[in-house]
Coordinates of C-alpha atoms in Angstrom, one line a residue:
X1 CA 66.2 16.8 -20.1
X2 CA 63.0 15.2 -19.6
X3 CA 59.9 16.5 -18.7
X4 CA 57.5 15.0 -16.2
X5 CA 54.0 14.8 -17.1
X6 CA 52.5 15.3 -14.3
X7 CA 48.6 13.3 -14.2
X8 CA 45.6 14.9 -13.5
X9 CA 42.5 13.0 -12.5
X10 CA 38.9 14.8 -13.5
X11 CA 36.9 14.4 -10.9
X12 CA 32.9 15.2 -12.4
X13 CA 30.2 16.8 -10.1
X14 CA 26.4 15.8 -10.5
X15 CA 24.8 17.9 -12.3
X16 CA 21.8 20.0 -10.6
X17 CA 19.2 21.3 -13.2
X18 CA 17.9 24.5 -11.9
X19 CA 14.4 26.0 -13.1
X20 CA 15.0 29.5 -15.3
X21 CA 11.9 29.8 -16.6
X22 CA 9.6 32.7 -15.4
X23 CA 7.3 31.5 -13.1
X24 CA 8.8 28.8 -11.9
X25 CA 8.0 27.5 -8.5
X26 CA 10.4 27.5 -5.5
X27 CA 9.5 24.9 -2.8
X28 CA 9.5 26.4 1.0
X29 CA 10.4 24.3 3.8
X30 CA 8.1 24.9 6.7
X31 CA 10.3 25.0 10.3
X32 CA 9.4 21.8 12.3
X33 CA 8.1 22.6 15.7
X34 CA 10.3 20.5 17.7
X35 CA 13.3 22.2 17.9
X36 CA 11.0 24.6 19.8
X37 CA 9.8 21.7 22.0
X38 CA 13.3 21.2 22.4
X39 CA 14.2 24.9 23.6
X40 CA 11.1 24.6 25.9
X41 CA 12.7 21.3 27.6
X42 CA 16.0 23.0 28.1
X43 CA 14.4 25.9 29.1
X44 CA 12.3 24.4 32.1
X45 CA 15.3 22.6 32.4
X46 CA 17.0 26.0 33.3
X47 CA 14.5 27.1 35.0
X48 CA 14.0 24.6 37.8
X49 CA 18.1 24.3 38.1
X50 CA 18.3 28.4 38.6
X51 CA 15.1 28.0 41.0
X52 CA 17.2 25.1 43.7
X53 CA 20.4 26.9 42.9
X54 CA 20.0 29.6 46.0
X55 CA 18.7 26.6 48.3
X56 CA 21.8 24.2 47.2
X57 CA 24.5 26.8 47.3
X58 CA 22.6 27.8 51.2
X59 CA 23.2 24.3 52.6
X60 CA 27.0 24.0 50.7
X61 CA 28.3 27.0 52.4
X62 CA 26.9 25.4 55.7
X63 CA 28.1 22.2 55.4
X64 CA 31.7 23.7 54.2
X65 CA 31.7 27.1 56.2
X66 CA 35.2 26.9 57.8
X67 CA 36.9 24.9 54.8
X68 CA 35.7 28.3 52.7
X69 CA 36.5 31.0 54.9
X70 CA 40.2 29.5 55.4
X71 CA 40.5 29.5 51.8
X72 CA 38.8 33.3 51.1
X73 CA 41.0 34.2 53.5
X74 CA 44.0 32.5 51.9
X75 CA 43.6 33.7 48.5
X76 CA 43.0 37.4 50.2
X77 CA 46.4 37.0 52.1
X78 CA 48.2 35.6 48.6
X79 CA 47.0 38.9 47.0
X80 CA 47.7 41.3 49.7
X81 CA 51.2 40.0 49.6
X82 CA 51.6 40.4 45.7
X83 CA 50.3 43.8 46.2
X84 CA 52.8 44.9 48.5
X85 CA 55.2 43.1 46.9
X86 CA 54.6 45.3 43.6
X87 CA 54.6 48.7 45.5
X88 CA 57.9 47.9 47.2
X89 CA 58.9 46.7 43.7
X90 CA 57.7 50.4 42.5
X91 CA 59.2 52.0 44.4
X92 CA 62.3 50.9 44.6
X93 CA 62.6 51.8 41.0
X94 CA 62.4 55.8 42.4
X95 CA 66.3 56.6 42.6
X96 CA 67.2 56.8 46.4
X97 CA 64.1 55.2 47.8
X98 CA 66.1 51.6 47.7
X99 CA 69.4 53.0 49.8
X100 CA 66.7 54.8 52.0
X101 CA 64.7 51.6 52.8
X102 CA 68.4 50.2 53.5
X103 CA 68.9 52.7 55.4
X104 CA 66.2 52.5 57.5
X105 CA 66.3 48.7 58.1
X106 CA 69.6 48.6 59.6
X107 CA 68.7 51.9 61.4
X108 CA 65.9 50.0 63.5
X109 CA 67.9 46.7 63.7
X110 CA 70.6 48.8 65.5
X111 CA 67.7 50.1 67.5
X112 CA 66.3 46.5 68.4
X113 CA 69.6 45.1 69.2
X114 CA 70.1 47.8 71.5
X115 CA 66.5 47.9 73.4
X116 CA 66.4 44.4 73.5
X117 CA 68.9 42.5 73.6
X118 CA 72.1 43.8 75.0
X119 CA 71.0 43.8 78.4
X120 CA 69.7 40.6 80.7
X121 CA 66.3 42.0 82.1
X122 CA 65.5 44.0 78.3
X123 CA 66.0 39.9 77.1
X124 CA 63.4 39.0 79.9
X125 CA 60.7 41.5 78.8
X126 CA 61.3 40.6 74.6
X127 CA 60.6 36.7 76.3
X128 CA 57.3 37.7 78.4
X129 CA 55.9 39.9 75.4
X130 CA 56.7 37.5 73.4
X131 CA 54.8 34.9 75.2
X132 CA 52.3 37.1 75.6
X133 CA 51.6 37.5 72.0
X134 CA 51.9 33.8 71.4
X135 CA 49.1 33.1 74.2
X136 CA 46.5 35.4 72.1
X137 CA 47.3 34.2 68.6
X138 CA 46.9 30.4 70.1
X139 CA 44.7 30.6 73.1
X140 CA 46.5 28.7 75.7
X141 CA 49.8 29.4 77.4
X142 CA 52.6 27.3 75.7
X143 CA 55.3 28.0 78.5
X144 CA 53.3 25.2 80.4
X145 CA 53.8 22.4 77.6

């Protein structure tokens, strides 16, 4: 069986002579002022940015008012509805709660079917509030279009 040499190359570093002797003399470098020049720049720099910001972000919500409350008010809704959505998802984890809510849902669909529509003139009155409603949320009657 034969064994592989395996080839190591010596790599060789510089040497760096280093003073031992008492007394000997260690050279400071002194800081150079213009990183602090620098700092300065970027600091006025800063400055006069954090000094307009009030003034730009004044005339974007103006020029963008509606666009921004539509979406605050989107993201609001989004969240609401995750919210609920959890709490109904807690508690239909408590044992009983679900066949309750169950329970309960086809409890008032009986009720609607039976207050509303069964009859002609009950169908009449779910139509009129119902086009009542409509004409608030848009602002013009739609039976005329």
């Amino acid at each position: 069986m034969e064994v592989m040499e395996s080839k190591t190359q010596e790599t060789t570093m510089p040497e760096v002579e280093v003073n031992n002797q008492p007394g000997g003399t260690i050279t400071k470098i002194q800081p150079s002022t213009q990183p602090q020049e620098e700092w300065l720049k970027y600091g006025e720099q800063i400055s006069s940015f954090l000094a307009t910001l009030p003034e730009y972000l004044g005339t974007f919500y103006n020029k963008y008012k509606q666009p921004l409350i539509f979406a605050a008010v989107f993201v609001a809704a989004v969240i609401a509805v995750k919210v609920v959505l959890a709490v109904l998802d807690a508690l239909n984890d408590i044992p009983l709660v679900a066949p309750s809510f169950e329970l309960i849902g086809i409890g008032y669909s009986i009720w609607f079917v039976y207050r509303y529509l069964l009859k002609a003139s009950t169908r009449k009155e779910l139509t009129s509030e119902i086009q009542g409603l409509r004409s608030q949320v848009v602002g013009q009657n739609t039976s005329e279009a």
